XYZ file of C-alpha atoms in Angstrom:
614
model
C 0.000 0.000 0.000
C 0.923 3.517 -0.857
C 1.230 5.529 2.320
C 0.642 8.651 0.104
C -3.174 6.709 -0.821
C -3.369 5.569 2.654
C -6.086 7.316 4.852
C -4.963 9.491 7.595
C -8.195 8.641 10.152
C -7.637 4.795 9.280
C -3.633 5.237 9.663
C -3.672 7.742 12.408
C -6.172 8.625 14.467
C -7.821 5.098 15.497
C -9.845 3.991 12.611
C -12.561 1.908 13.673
C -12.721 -1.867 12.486
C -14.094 -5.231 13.739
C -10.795 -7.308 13.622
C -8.729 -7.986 16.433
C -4.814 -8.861 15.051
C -1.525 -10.015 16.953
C 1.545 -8.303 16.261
C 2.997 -11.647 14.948
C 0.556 -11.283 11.939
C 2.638 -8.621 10.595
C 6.117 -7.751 8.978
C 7.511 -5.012 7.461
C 9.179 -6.218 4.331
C 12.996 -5.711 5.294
C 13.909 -4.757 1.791
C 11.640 -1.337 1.610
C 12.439 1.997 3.777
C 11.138 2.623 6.983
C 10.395 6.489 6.053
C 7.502 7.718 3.987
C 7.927 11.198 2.913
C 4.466 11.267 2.114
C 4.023 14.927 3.009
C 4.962 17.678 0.732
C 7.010 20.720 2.484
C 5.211 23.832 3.074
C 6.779 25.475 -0.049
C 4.967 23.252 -2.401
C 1.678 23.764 -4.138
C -0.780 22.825 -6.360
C 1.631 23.735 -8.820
C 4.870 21.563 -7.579
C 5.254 18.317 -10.186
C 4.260 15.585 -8.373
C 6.732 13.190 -7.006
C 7.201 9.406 -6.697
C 7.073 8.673 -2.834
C 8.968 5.928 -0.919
C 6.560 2.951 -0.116
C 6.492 1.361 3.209
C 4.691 -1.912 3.184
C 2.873 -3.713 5.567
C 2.505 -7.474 4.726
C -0.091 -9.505 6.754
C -0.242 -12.756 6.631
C -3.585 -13.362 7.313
C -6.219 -12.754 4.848
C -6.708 -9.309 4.150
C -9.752 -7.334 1.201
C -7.680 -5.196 -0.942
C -8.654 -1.469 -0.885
C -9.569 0.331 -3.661
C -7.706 3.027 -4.716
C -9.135 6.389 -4.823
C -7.931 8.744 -7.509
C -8.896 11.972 -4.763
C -5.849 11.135 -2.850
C -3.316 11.358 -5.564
C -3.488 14.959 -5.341
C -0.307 16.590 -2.552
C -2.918 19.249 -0.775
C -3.185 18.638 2.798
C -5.969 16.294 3.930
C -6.244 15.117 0.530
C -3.254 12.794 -0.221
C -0.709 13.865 2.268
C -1.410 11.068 4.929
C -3.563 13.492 6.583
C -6.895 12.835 4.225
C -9.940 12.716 6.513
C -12.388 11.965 3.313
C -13.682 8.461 4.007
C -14.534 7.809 0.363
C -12.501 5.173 -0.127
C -13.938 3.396 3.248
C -15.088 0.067 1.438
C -15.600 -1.635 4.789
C -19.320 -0.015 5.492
C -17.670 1.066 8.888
C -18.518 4.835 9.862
C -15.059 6.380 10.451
C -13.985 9.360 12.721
C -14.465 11.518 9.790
C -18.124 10.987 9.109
C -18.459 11.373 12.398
C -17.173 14.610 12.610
C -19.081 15.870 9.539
C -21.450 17.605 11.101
C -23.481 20.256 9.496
C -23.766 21.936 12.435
C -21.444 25.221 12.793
C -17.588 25.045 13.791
C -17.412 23.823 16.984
C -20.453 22.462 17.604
C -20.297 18.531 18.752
C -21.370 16.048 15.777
C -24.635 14.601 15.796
C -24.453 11.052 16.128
C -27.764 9.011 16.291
C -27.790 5.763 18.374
C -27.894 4.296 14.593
C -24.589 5.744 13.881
C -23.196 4.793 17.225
C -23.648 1.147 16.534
C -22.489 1.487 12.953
C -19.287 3.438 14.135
C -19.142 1.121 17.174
C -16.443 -2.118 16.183
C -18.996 -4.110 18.164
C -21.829 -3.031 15.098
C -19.506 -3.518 11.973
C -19.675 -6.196 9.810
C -16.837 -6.129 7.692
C -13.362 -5.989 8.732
C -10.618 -3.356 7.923
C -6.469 -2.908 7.957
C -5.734 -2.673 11.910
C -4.202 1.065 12.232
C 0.004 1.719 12.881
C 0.496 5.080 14.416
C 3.767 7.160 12.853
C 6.009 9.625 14.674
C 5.882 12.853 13.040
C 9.224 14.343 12.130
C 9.822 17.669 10.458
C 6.780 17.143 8.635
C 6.513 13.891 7.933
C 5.066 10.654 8.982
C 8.017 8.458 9.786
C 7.525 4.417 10.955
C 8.832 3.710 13.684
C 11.809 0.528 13.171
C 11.047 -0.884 17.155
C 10.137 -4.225 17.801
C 8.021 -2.829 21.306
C 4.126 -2.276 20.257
C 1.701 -0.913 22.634
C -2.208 -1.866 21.508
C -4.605 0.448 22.264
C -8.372 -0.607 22.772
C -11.458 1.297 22.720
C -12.448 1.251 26.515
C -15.927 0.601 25.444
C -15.544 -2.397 23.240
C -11.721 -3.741 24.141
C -11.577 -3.496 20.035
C -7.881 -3.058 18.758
C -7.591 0.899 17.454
C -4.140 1.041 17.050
C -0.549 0.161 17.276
C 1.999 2.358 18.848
C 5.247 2.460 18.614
C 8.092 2.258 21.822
C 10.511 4.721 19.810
C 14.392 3.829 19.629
C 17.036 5.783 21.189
C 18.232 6.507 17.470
C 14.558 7.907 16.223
C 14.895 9.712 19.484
C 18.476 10.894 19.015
C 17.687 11.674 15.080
C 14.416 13.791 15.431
C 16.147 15.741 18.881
C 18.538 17.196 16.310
C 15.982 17.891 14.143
C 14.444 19.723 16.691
C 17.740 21.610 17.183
C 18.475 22.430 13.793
C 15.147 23.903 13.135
C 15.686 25.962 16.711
C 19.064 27.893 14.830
C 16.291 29.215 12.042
C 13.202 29.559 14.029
C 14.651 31.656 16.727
C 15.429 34.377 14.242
C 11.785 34.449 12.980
C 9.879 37.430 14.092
C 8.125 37.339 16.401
C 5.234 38.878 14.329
C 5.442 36.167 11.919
C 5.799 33.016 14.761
C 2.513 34.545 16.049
C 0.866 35.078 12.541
C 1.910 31.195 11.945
C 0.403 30.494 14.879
C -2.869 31.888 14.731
C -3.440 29.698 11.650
C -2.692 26.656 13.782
C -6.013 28.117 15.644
C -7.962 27.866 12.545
C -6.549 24.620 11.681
C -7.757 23.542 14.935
C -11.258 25.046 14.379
C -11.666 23.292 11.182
C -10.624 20.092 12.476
C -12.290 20.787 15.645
C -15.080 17.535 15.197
C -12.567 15.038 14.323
C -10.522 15.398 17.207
C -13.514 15.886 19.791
C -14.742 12.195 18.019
C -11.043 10.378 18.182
C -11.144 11.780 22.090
C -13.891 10.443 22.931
C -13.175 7.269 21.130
C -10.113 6.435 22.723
C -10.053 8.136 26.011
C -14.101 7.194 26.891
C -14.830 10.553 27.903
C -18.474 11.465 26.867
C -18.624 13.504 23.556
C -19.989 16.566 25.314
C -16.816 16.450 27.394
C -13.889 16.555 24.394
C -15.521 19.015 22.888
C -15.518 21.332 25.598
C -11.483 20.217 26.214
C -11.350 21.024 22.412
C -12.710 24.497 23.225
C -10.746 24.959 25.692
C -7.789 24.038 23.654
C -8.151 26.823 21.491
C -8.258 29.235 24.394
C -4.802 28.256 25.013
C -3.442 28.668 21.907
C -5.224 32.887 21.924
C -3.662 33.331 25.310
C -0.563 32.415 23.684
C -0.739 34.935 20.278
C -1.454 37.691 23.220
C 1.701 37.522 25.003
C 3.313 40.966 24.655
C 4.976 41.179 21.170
C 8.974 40.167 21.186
C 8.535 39.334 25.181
C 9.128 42.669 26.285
C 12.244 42.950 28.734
C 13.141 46.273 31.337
C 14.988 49.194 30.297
C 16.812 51.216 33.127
C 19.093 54.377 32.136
C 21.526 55.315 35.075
C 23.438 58.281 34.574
C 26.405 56.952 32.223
C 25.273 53.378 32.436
C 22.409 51.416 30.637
C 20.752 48.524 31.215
C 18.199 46.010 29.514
C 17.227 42.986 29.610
C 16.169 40.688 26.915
C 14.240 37.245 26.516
C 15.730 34.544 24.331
C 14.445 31.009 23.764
C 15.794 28.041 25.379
C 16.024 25.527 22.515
C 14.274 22.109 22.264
C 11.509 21.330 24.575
C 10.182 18.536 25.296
C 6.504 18.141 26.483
C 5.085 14.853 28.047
C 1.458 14.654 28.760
C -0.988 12.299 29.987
C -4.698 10.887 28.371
C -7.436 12.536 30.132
C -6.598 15.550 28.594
C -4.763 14.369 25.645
C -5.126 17.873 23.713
C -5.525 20.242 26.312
C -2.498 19.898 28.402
C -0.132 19.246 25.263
C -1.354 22.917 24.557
C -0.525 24.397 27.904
C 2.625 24.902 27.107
C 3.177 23.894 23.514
C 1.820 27.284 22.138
C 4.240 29.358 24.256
C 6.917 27.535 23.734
C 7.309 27.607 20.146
C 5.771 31.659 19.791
C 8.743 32.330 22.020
C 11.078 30.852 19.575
C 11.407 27.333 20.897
C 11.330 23.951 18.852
C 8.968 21.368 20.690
C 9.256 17.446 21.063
C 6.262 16.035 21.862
C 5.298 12.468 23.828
C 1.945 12.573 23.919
C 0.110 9.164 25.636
C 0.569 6.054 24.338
C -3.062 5.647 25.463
C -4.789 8.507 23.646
C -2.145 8.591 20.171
C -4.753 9.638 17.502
C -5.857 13.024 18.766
C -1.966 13.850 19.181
C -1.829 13.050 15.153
C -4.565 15.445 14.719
C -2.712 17.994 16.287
C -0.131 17.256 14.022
C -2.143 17.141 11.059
C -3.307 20.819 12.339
C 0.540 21.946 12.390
C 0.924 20.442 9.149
C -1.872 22.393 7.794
C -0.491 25.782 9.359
C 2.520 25.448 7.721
C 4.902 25.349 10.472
C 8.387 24.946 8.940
C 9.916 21.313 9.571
C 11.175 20.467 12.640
C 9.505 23.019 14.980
C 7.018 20.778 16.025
C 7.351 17.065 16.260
C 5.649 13.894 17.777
C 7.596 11.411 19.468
C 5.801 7.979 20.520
C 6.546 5.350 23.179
C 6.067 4.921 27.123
C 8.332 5.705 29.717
C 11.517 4.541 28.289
C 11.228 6.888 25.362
C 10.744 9.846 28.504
C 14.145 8.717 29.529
C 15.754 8.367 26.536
C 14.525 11.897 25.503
C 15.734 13.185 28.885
C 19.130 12.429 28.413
C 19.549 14.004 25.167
C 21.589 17.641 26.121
C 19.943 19.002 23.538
C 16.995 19.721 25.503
C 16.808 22.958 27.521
C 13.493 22.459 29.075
C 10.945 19.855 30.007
C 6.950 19.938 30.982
C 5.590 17.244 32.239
C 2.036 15.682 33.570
C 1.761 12.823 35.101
C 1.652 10.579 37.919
C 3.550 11.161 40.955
C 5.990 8.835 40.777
C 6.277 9.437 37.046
C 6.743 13.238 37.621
C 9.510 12.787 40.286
C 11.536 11.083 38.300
C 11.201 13.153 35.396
C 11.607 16.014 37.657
C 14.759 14.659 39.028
C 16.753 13.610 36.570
C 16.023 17.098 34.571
C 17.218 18.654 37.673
C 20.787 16.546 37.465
C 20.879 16.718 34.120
C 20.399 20.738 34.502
C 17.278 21.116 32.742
C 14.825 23.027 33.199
C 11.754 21.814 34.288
C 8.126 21.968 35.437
C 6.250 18.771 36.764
C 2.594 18.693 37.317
C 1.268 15.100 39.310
C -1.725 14.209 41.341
C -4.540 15.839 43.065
C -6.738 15.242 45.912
C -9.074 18.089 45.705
C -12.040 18.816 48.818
C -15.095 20.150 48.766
C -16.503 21.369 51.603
C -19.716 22.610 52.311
C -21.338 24.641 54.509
C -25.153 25.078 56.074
C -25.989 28.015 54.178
C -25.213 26.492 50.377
C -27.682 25.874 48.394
C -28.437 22.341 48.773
C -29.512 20.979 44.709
C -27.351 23.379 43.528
C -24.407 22.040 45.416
C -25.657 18.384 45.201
C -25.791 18.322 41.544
C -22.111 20.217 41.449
C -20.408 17.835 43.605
C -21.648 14.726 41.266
C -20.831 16.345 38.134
C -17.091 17.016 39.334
C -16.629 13.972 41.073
C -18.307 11.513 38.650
C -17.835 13.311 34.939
C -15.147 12.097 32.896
C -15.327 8.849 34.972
C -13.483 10.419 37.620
C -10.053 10.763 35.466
C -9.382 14.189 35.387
C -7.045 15.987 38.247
C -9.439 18.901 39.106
C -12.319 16.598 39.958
C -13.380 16.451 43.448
C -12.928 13.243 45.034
C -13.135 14.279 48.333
C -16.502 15.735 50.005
C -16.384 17.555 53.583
C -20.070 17.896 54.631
C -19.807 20.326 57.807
C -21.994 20.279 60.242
C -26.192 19.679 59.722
C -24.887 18.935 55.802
C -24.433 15.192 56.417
C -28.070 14.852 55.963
C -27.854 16.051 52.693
C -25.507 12.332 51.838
C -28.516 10.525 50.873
C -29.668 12.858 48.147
C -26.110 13.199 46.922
C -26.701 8.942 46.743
C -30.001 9.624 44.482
C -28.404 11.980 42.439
C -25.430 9.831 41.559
C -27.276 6.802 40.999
C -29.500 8.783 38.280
C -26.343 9.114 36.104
C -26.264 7.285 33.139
C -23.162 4.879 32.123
C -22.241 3.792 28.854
C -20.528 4.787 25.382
C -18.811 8.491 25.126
C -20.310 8.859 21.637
C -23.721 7.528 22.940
C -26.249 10.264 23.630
C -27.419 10.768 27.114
C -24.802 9.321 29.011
C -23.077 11.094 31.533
C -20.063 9.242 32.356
C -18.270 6.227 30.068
C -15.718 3.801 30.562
C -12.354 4.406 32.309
C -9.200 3.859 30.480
C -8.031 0.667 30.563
C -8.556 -2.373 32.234
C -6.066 -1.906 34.846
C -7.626 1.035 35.691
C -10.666 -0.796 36.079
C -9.037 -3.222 38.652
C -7.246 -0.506 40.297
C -10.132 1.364 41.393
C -12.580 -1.737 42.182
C -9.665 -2.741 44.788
C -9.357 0.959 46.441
C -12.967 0.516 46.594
C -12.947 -3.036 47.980
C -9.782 -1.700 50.030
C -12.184 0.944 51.864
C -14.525 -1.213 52.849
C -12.090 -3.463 54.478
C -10.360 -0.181 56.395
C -14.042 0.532 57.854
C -15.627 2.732 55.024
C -19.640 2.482 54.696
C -20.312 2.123 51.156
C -23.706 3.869 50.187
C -23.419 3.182 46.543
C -21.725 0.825 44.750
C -20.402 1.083 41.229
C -19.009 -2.392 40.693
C -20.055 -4.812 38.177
C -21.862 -1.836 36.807
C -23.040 -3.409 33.037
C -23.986 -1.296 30.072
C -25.900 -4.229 27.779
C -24.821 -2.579 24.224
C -20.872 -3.132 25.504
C -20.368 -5.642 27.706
C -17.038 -6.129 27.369
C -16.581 -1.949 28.846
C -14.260 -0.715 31.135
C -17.111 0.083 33.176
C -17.149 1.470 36.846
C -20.614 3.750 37.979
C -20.352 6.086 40.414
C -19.209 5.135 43.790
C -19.662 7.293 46.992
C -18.178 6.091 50.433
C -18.904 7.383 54.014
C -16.785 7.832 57.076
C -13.849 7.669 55.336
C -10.949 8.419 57.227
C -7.279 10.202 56.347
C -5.514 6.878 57.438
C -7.037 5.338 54.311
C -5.973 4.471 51.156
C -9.250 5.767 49.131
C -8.232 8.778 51.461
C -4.114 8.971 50.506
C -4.107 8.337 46.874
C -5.602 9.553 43.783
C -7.699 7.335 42.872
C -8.851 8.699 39.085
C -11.641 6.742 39.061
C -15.433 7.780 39.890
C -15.382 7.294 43.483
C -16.552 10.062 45.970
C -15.116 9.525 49.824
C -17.657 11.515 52.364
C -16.212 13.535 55.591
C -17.770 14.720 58.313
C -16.785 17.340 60.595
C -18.724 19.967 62.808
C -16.793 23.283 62.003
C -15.309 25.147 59.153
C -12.036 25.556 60.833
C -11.904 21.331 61.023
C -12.732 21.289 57.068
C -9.396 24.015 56.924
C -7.444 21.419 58.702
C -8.273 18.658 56.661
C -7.574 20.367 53.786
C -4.062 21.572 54.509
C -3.205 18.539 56.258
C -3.144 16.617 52.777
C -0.738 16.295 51.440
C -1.564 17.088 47.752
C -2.666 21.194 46.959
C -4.095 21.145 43.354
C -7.155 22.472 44.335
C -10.188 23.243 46.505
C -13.341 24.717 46.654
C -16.222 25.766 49.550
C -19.224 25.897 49.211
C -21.493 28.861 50.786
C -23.919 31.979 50.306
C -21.856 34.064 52.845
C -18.681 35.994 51.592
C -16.865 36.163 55.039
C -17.231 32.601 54.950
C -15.438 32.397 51.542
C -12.829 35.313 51.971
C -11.448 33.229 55.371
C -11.574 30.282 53.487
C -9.503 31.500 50.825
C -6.976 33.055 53.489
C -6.452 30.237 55.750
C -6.621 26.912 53.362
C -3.038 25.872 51.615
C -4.202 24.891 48.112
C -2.783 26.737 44.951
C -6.355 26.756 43.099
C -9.360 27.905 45.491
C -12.796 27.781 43.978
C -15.893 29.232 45.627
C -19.416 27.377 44.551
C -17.334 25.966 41.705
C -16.945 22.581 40.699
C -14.332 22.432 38.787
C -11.442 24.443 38.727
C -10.778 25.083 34.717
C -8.447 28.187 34.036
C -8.309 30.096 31.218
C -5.136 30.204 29.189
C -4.340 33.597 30.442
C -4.242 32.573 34.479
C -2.034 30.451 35.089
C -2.485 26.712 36.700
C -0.837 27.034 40.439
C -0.876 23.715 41.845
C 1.257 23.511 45.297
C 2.666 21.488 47.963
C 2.940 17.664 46.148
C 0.818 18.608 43.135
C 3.678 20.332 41.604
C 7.171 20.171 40.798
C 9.371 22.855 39.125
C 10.067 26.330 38.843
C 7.038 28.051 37.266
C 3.221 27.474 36.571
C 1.681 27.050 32.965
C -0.008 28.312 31.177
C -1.062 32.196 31.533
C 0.307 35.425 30.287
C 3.951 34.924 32.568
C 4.169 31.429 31.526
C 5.770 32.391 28.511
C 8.996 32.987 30.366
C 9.728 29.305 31.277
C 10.853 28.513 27.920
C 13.116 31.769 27.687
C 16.693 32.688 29.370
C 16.184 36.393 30.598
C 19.944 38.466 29.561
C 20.204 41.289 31.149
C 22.767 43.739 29.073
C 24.644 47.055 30.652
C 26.585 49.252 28.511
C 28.699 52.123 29.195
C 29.477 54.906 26.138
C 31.999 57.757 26.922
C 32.728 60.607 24.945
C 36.452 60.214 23.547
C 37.362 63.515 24.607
C-alpha cells in the first residue's frame, strides 16, 4: 500500500474496524524503507510536479480485502493525499469512520450529531466487515516516519476492548535523530519574528477550528470521555493557543538608564523542549505549554500518551496544515523509556511534564541533574466542603458532576466531600443523584459518564474501593459490576460514593482517578481548613457557601494553589495560570497564563557604558 493513498483517520487517528490482530501477523518487508515522505514541504503547491514517494509496506499474513484506490488522494494538498486525508470515500468496509463522524453540518465547533444508529455502525462491536488494523507514525519535520522498534503498545477502545491502534516504543536513534531535528530547526526559528511566529500560529487556531469535530470524536473514542466532554477540552484548547498569540509582542524585557550606564534585559528562547502529557486531557495539556513555547522561539518534542495517540496526530495534522516549517514541532511515541531516553539528550533545555507522581519525580529529578529546566505537574486530591448556608440541589448536583464526569479521570475533579456540620443529611440525596447518572458509550447520547481507560484502571479502582470497605468505610453506593448491555465487554465502573472515610485510608491517601466520591464529616469550618491543609496534595479546593466572610477566610487560611468558591471544577483560562502547590507540583514556574511564557526563555540582562572620547 501507498502511504501517500493511505487514509490518515484509518492510519492515524484510530480507525474503527471489527478485527482484532496479533503483532505476529505482521512484517515489514525488510527490503523497503522505513520512512515515507508522504508529506509535501510547506513550499509546495498545487503547482509543484508531483513526485514518486517511498513505499512502506505492511505485509499480513492473514487474509486481508484489498482497498480500492481512490484517484482523490493522488493529489499533494493537505488532507487530501498527504497522509492526513480525513475523506472516508474510499472506506469500502461499510464502517462509519472518525471523519463521518465529525461531519457535522452543524457550525464550527459544535459537537457532531451522532444518532444511536450511527453509534452502533461506528461502534467495532456493530460492523460487519473488517478493515487494515491502524500503525500510528512519529511525526518528524513534517513527515510521517515508521517507527523501526520491535516494542508495540495496543490500544483498545475502553468501550468495546476493540484493537484501534498500534503504537510504537521509539528507539534511542529515532529519538536521538528527530532531537537534532528539533535543534536544527531551533538555529532558524529563533530568528523568525516574532510577528510572523505569532501570525503562523494563529493559523494553527484555525486549523484547529476546522478540524475541531474530528478530534472531539477520536477523544472520545479512545479516552471514553463522553462527547460533550472533548468538545468542551477542544474548546478549551483553542483558548490556550489565543492566550498564547497575546503575550506581549517580542517578550518585552526592562529598560533602566543610570546616569552613564544602561541597562536592559532581553528574553531569548531556550532551545528544544520537550513536552510529556498524559490521556485525560490528551489535547488540552499538550497545549498548555506547547503554544508558548514555540511563539517564544522554541522547537517542541512532543510524547503525547501512548493511550490517547490519535488526537496527538490530529494535532499534528493541524501543524501540518499551518505550515509550520519542519522540525519546529514534532511527535515522538513510546512509554516511559522513550521519557528517559529523551531526557538524556543535552539538547533539551526544558521539560513539561504531567503525570503521575511517581512518574513526575523522576522526570523532575533527573532534569534537575541533568540541569534542565523543568516543570512537573502530578496528582490531586481536591475537597469540597460545604457549609449550612449552600444551596443544597445546587451544590448536590455540582459535587456529582465534578466527582463523577469524565469517569473520575481528570485531576481537578473532586474526590473528596467535607459535609460540615447539619450537611451530612444532605448524603442521601447526593446517593439519588449519583445513581440517576447514566453509564455507557462516550459517543452515545445521554450518558453522563463512560468507561475508564483501561482495564487496569478498572481493577485498580474496584480494589481501592474493595480496600475501603475493608479499612471501615460504609459504602452507600456501589459502582461495581456496573453493566452497560450494548458493551459488555466496557471498562465500566458507575459512580461510587463512600462514608466515614478516614485520612488513614488508602481511598483517602491516593488519587484514585476513578469515579469514586469519599464523604467527611466534621462539625466546624475551621476542622474542614485542617483537613484540607493537612493533605498532602494542593491542586485544588473549593467551599461551598452563600456568605462571603465565609469564603474570603476560606480563601486566606486553606493551603491549596487553586481555590474555587461554589465551583466545581477548577478550569483556568489560558491567560491565568495553573498554580498547583505542595505535592501537586514540581518545578520552577506554573503554565499556562500570560507569565508562563517565560519558562521557555533565558532572561539576559545587558549594561553598557558609552563615553565621549574627549
Amino acid at each position: 500500500m501507498d502511504l501517500g493513498e493511505a487514509h490518515w483517520l484509518e492510519t492515524q487517528s484510530g480507525g474503527l474496524f471489527e478485527q482484532s490482530f496479533d503483532l505476529e501477523d505482521w512484517e515489514l518487508q525488510p527490503e523497503q524503507t522505513q520512512q515515507a515522505s508522504i508529506i509535501p514541504t510547506p513550499t509546495e503547491s498545487l503547482n509543484t510536479p508531483k513526485r514518486r514517494r517511498p513505499r512502506t509496506i505492511l505485509k499480513h499474513t492473514a487474509t486481508t480485502q484489498p482497498r480500492k484506490r481512490s484517484k482523490t488522494n493522488e493529489s499533494l494538498v493537505p488532507g487530501t493525499g498527504t497522509g492526513f486525508n480525513t475523506d472516508s470515500s474510499n472506506n469500502n468496509s461499510g464502517l462509519l469512520s472518525i471523519s463521518t463522524l465529525a461531519s457535522s453540518s452543524g457550525p464550527v465547533g459544535s459537537a457532531p450529531d451522532v444518532s444511536p444508529k450511527n453509534i452502533v455502525a461506528a461502534s467495532p462491536i456493530g460492523a460487519s466487515a473488517a478493515i487494515s488494523p491502524t500503525v500510528t507514525y512519529n511525526y518528524v519535520s513534517n513527515e510521517l516516519v515508521q517507527s523501526k522498534t520491535r516494542v508495540w503498545t495496543l490500544v483498545h477502545d475502553p468501550a468495546t476492548k476493540r484493537l484501534l491502534t498500534r503504537v510504537p516504543d521509539s528507539t534511542l536513534a529515532e529519538i536521538q535523530n528527530i532531537v537534532k531535528i528539533s535543534q536544527k530547526a531551533h538555529e532558524s526559528w529563533r530568528d523568525v519574528l516574532f510577528s510572523k511566529r505569532r501570525a503562523v500560529m494563529l493559523r494553527l487556531l484555525e486549523s484547529l477550528r476546522s478540524n475541531f469535530n474530528a478530534i472531539a470524536t477520536s477523544i472520545s473514542i479512545e479516552s471514553g470521555k463522553i462527547l460533550t466532554d472533548a468538545s468542551s477540552e477542544v474548546i478549551r484548547s483553542l483558548d490556550m493557543i489565543e492566550a498564547a498569540c497575546s503575550i506581549p509582542g517580542g517578550t518585552i524585557g526592562t529598560h533602566l538608564v543610570n546616569e552613564a550606564t544602561r541597562t536592559h534585559t532581553t528574553y531569548e528562547p531556550l532551545g528544544v523542549c520537550m513536552i510529556v502529557t498524559p490521556f485525560n486531557f490528551p489535547i488540552l495539556i499538550a497545549l498548555w505549554s506547547i503554544p508558548f513555547a514555540i511563539i517564544t522561539g522554541n522547537t517542541v518534542v512532543w510524547k503525547p500518551s501512548e493511550r490517547c495517540p490519535s488526537s496527538a496526530m490530529l494535532l499534528a495534522k493541524c501543524f501540518y496544515q499551518a505550515d509550520f516549517p519542519p522540525g519546529v514541532f514534532n511527535v515522538i511515541h513510546g512509554g516511559p523509556t522513550a521519557v528517559e531516553k529523551l531526557l538524556s539528550q543535552p539538547e533539551i533545555k526544558a521539560v513539561s511534564f504531567v503525570g503521575s507522581d511517581d512518574a513526575a519525580e523522576r522526570v523532575h529529578d533527573h532534569a534537575v541533574a541533568t540541569r534542565k529546566r523543568v516543570q512537573a505537574d502530578c496528582g490531586s486530591k481536591n475537597h469540597g466542603v460545604i457549609m449550612e448556608d449552600a444551596t443544597k440541589d445546587q451544590t448536590l448536583y455540582a459535587i456529582a458532576g465534578s466527582a463523577f464526569g469524565a469517569a473520575g479521570q481528570r485531576c481537578m475533579a473532586l474526590s473528596v466531600a467535607v459535609f460540615v456540620g447539619s450537611t451530612v443529611s444532605w448524603i442521601p440525596d447526593l446517593v439519588k443523584i449519583s445513581s440517576s447518572l447514566k453509564v455507557g458509550c462516550g459517543l452515545t447520547p445521554g450518558v453522563d459518564l463512560g468507561p475508564l481507560i483501561t482495564s487496569a484502571s478498572k481493577e485498580r479502582v474496584e480494589a481501592i474501593i474493595q480496600g475501603a470497605i475493608e479499612e471501615g468505610a460504609t459504602l452507600l453506593l456501589d459502582g461495581r459490576g456496573v453493566t452497560v448491555p450494548e458493551f459488555p465487554r466496557g471498562n465500566f465502573v458507575g459512580p461510587t460514593i463512600l462514608t466515614n472515610v478516614q485520612p488513614y485510608m488508602r481511598c483517602y491517601q491516593e488519587e484514585i482517578f476513578g469515579p469514586v466520591l469519599c464523604c467527611m464529616q466534621v462539625t466546624t469550618l475551621a476542622e474542614a481548613i485542617e483537613i484540607v491543609n493537612e493533605n498532602k496534595y494542593g491542586n485544588g479546593c473549593t467551599i461551598f457557601t452563600q456568605n462571603p466572610v465565609t469564603a474570603e477566610k476560606f480563601q486566606r487560611k486553606i493551603n491549596v494553589g487553586q481555590i474555587g468558591v461554589n465551583v466545581p471544577v477548577l478550569a483556568s483560562p489560558g491567560q491565568i495560570p495553573r498554580t498547583g502547590n505542595k505535592e501537586s507540583s514540581l518545578g520552577q514556574r506554573n503554565l499556562p497564563g500570560q507569565t508562563g511564557w517565560e519558562f521557555f526563555c533565558m532572561t539576559k540582562t545587558i549594561t553598557t557604558l558609552w563615553r565621549d572620547a574627549q
